[in-house]
PDB file of C-alpha atoms in Angstrom:
ATOM      1  CA  MET A   1      97.767 110.889 103.646  1.00  0.00           C
ATOM      2  CA  GLN A   2      94.328 110.319 102.104  1.00  0.00           C
ATOM      3  CA  LYS A   3      93.425 108.049 104.992  1.00  0.00           C
ATOM      4  CA  SER A   4      94.389 110.804 107.445  1.00  0.00           C
ATOM      5  CA  GLU A   5      92.267 113.278 105.492  1.00  0.00           C
ATOM      6  CA  ARG A   6      89.276 110.925 105.728  1.00  0.00           C
ATOM      7  CA  VAL A   7      89.848 110.473 109.469  1.00  0.00           C
ATOM      8  CA  LEU A   8      89.944 114.258 109.927  1.00  0.00           C
ATOM      9  CA  GLU A   9      86.753 114.653 107.902  1.00  0.00           C
ATOM     10  CA  SER A  10      85.071 111.981 110.021  1.00  0.00           C
ATOM     11  CA  ALA A  11      86.247 113.699 113.217  1.00  0.00           C
ATOM     12  CA  ASN A  12      84.856 117.018 111.975  1.00  0.00           C
ATOM     13  CA  ASN A  13      81.504 115.356 111.286  1.00  0.00           C
ATOM     14  CA  ASN A  14      81.564 113.781 114.746  1.00  0.00           C
ATOM     15  CA  LEU A  15      82.212 117.203 116.318  1.00  0.00           C
ATOM     16  CA  LYS A  16      79.371 118.733 114.331  1.00  0.00           C
ATOM     17  CA  ASN A  17      77.016 115.982 115.531  1.00  0.00           C
ATOM     18  CA  ALA A  18      78.178 116.438 119.124  1.00  0.00           C
ATOM     19  CA  GLN A  19      77.636 120.193 118.984  1.00  0.00           C
ATOM     20  CA  GLU A  20      74.166 119.730 117.496  1.00  0.00           C
ATOM     21  CA  ALA A  21      73.298 117.244 120.237  1.00  0.00           C
ATOM     22  CA  LEU A  22      74.543 119.677 122.890  1.00  0.00           C
ATOM     23  CA  GLU A  23      72.509 122.539 121.438  1.00  0.00           C
ATOM     24  CA  SER A  24      69.459 120.288 121.287  1.00  0.00           C
ATOM     25  CA  SER A  25      69.879 119.224 124.907  1.00  0.00           C
ATOM     26  CA  TYR A  26      70.115 122.885 126.009  1.00  0.00           C
ATOM     27  CA  THR A  27      66.969 123.664 124.040  1.00  0.00           C
ATOM     28  CA  GLN A  28      65.172 120.750 125.654  1.00  0.00           C
ATOM     29  CA  LEU A  29      66.299 121.966 129.084  1.00  0.00           C
ATOM     30  CA  GLN A  30      64.800 125.385 128.392  1.00  0.00           C
ATOM     31  CA  ASN A  31      61.541 123.767 127.298  1.00  0.00           C
ATOM     32  CA  ILE A  32      61.103 121.927 130.607  1.00  0.00           C
ATOM     33  CA  HIS A  33      58.537 123.804 132.666  1.00  0.00           C
ATOM     34  CA  THR A  34      58.816 123.675 136.419  1.00  0.00           C
ATOM     35  CA  PRO A  35      55.509 123.650 138.246  1.00  0.00           C
ATOM     36  CA  LYS A  36      54.757 126.641 140.422  1.00  0.00           C
ATOM     37  CA  SER A  37      52.184 124.740 142.407  1.00  0.00           C
ATOM     38  CA  GLY A  38      50.966 121.208 142.647  1.00  0.00           C
ATOM     39  CA  THR A  39      51.722 117.964 144.378  1.00  0.00           C
ATOM     40  CA  ILE A  40      55.070 116.803 145.647  1.00  0.00           C
ATOM     41  CA  SER A  41      55.125 114.069 143.013  1.00  0.00           C
ATOM     42  CA  GLU A  42      54.856 116.689 140.263  1.00  0.00           C
ATOM     43  CA  PHE A  43      57.760 118.620 141.793  1.00  0.00           C
ATOM     44  CA  LEU A  44      59.821 115.427 142.160  1.00  0.00           C
ATOM     45  CA  SER A  45      58.985 114.405 138.604  1.00  0.00           C
ATOM     46  CA  SER A  46      60.055 117.816 137.324  1.00  0.00           C
ATOM     47  CA  ARG A  47      63.245 117.650 139.362  1.00  0.00           C
ATOM     48  CA  THR A  48      64.046 114.184 138.026  1.00  0.00           C
ATOM     49  CA  LEU A  49      63.451 115.409 134.494  1.00  0.00           C
ATOM     50  CA  LEU A  50      65.749 118.410 135.061  1.00  0.00           C
ATOM     51  CA  ASP A  51      68.455 116.182 136.568  1.00  0.00           C
ATOM     52  CA  SER A  52      68.183 113.825 133.645  1.00  0.00           C
ATOM     53  CA  GLN A  53      68.495 116.681 131.154  1.00  0.00           C
ATOM     54  CA  ARG A  54      71.503 118.111 133.009  1.00  0.00           C
ATOM     55  CA  SER A  55      73.097 114.682 132.898  1.00  0.00           C
ATOM     56  CA  LEU A  56      72.475 114.528 129.152  1.00  0.00           C
ATOM     57  CA  ILE A  57      74.013 118.001 128.756  1.00  0.00           C
ATOM     58  CA  LYS A  58      77.088 116.896 130.682  1.00  0.00           C
ATOM     59  CA  HIS A  59      77.375 113.799 128.504  1.00  0.00           C
ATOM     60  CA  ASN A  60      77.098 115.908 125.333  1.00  0.00           C
ATOM     61  CA  GLU A  61      79.709 118.380 126.628  1.00  0.00           C
ATOM     62  CA  GLU A  62      82.071 115.449 127.194  1.00  0.00           C
ATOM     63  CA  TRP A  63      81.278 114.230 123.686  1.00  0.00           C
ATOM     64  CA  VAL A  64      82.164 117.668 122.264  1.00  0.00           C
ATOM     65  CA  ASP A  65      85.456 117.670 124.211  1.00  0.00           C
ATOM     66  CA  PHE A  66      86.242 114.167 122.987  1.00  0.00           C
ATOM     67  CA  ALA A  67      85.472 115.165 119.393  1.00  0.00           C
ATOM     68  CA  LYS A  68      87.728 118.230 119.681  1.00  0.00           C
ATOM     69  CA  ASN A  69      90.574 116.045 120.957  1.00  0.00           C
ATOM     70  CA  GLU A  70      89.898 113.621 118.142  1.00  0.00           C
ATOM     71  CA  ILE A  71      90.197 116.468 115.613  1.00  0.00           C
ATOM     72  CA  ARG A  72      93.428 117.698 117.200  1.00  0.00           C
ATOM     73  CA  ALA A  73      94.936 114.206 116.972  1.00  0.00           C
ATOM     74  CA  ALA A  74      93.728 113.781 113.388  1.00  0.00           C
ATOM     75  CA  LYS A  75      95.263 117.136 112.386  1.00  0.00           C
ATOM     76  CA  GLU A  76      98.585 116.160 113.945  1.00  0.00           C
ATOM     77  CA  ARG A  77      98.523 112.807 112.133  1.00  0.00           C
ATOM     78  CA  LEU A  78      97.663 114.521 108.855  1.00  0.00           C
ATOM     79  CA  LYS A  79     100.518 116.974 109.354  1.00  0.00           C
ATOM     80  CA  LEU A  80     102.971 114.113 109.922  1.00  0.00           C
ATOM     81  CA  ASP A  81     101.619 112.255 106.897  1.00  0.00           C
ATOM     82  CA  MET A  82     101.980 115.372 104.750  1.00  0.00           C
ATOM     83  CA  ILE A  83     105.596 115.728 105.873  1.00  0.00           C
ATOM     84  CA  GLU A  84     106.237 112.087 104.974  1.00  0.00           C
ATOM     85  CA  PHE A  85     104.573 112.622 101.603  1.00  0.00           C
ATOM     86  CA  GLU A  86     106.765 115.651 100.908  1.00  0.00           C
ATOM     87  CA  LYS A  87     109.868 113.677 101.923  1.00  0.00           C
ATOM     88  CA  PHE A  88     108.869 110.901  99.557  1.00  0.00           C
ATOM     89  CA  ASN A  89     108.326 113.366  96.715  1.00  0.00           C
ATOM     90  CA  TYR A  90     111.673 115.037  97.402  1.00  0.00           C
ATOM     91  CA  LEU A  91     113.514 111.713  97.436  1.00  0.00           C
ATOM     92  CA  ASP A  92     111.691 110.672  94.273  1.00  0.00           C
ATOM     93  CA  VAL A  93     112.804 113.858  92.512  1.00  0.00           C
ATOM     94  CA  GLN A  94     116.371 113.338  93.750  1.00  0.00           C
ATOM     95  CA  GLU A  95     116.348 109.774  92.423  1.00  0.00           C
ATOM     96  CA  ILE A  96     115.112 110.970  89.031  1.00  0.00           C
ATOM     97  CA  LYS A  97     117.843 113.628  88.930  1.00  0.00           C
ATOM     98  CA  MET A  98     120.442 110.976  89.769  1.00  0.00           C
ATOM     99  CA  MET A  99     119.126 108.694  87.019  1.00  0.00           C
ATOM    100  CA  ILE A 100     119.292 111.565  84.509  1.00  0.00           C
ATOM    101  CA  LYS A 101     122.834 112.359  85.589  1.00  0.00           C
ATOM    102  CA  LEU A 102     123.886 108.715  85.208  1.00  0.00           C
ATOM    103  CA  GLN A 103     122.219 108.582  81.786  1.00  0.00           C
ATOM    104  CA  LYS A 104     124.119 111.714  80.697  1.00  0.00           C
ATOM    105  CA  VAL A 105     127.406 110.197  81.898  1.00  0.00           C
ATOM    106  CA  LYS A 106     126.639 106.989  79.994  1.00  0.00           C
ATOM    107  CA  GLU A 107     125.769 108.939  76.842  1.00  0.00           C
ATOM    108  CA  SER A 108     128.930 111.005  77.206  1.00  0.00           C
ATOM    109  CA  LYS A 109     131.040 107.834  77.441  1.00  0.00           C
ATOM    110  CA  GLU A 110     129.301 106.393  74.401  1.00  0.00           C
ATOM    111  CA  LEU A 111     129.962 109.595  72.440  1.00  0.00           C
ATOM    112  CA  ASP A 112     133.616 109.512  73.524  1.00  0.00           C
ATOM    113  CA  ASP A 113     133.878 105.889  72.383  1.00  0.00           C
ATOM    114  CA  ILE A 114     132.295 106.754  69.021  1.00  0.00           C
ATOM    115  CA  ALA A 115     134.653 109.718  68.595  1.00  0.00           C
ATOM    116  CA  LEU A 116     137.650 107.540  69.474  1.00  0.00           C
ATOM    117  CA  ILE A 117     136.599 104.814  67.020  1.00  0.00           C
ATOM    118  CA  THR A 118     136.002 107.406  64.293  1.00  0.00           C
ATOM    119  CA  TYR A 119     139.409 108.979  64.959  1.00  0.00           C
ATOM    120  CA  ASP A 120     141.142 105.570  64.878  1.00  0.00           C
ATOM    121  CA  ASN A 121     139.373 104.645  61.619  1.00  0.00           C
ATOM    122  CA  LYS A 122     140.354 107.971  60.031  1.00  0.00           C
ATOM    123  CA  ARG A 123     143.974 107.587  61.159  1.00  0.00           C
ATOM    124  CA  ASN A 124     144.125 104.003  59.883  1.00  0.00           C
ATOM    125  CA  ILE A 125     142.772 105.131  56.494  1.00  0.00           C
ATOM    126  CA  GLU A 126     145.397 107.932  56.288  1.00  0.00           C
ATOM    127  CA  GLU A 127     148.224 105.566  57.214  1.00  0.00           C
ATOM    128  CA  ALA A 128     147.092 103.046  54.631  1.00  0.00           C
ATOM    129  CA  SER A 129     147.226 105.589  51.870  1.00  0.00           C
TER     130      SER A 129
END
C-alpha cells in the first residue's frame, strides 16, 4: 500500500510538471512576435518558430493526458491495495479472536480438570475417615 501511495505521489508530481511545461509553452507562444513587414526569410523563420512552438504545445498536452492516465491508474491500484490491506487486517483480527476463543476453551478444560481432581481428593478423604 505504501508503494502505491508513493507511485501516486510521483504521478501527481509528474502531472504538475507537465502542466507547468504546458503553461510555459503557451506563454512562450504568446511571446513570439510575428513580423508585420520584412523579408520572406523573416516570415518563414517566424512561421517555423510558431510551428515548432505549436508542436511543443501538442507534446506537452499529450504529456498532461499521459500523466492524468497515470494518476487514474495509480489511484485504482491504491484502492485495490487498500482493500487488500483491510482484508488482511480483518483476517488478522479474526485469527486473534479464534486464538482467544481456543485459549478460553483450554483454560475452561484445565479448570474443569482441577475441579474434578479437587472433588475426587475431597471424596477420597471423606471415604477414608
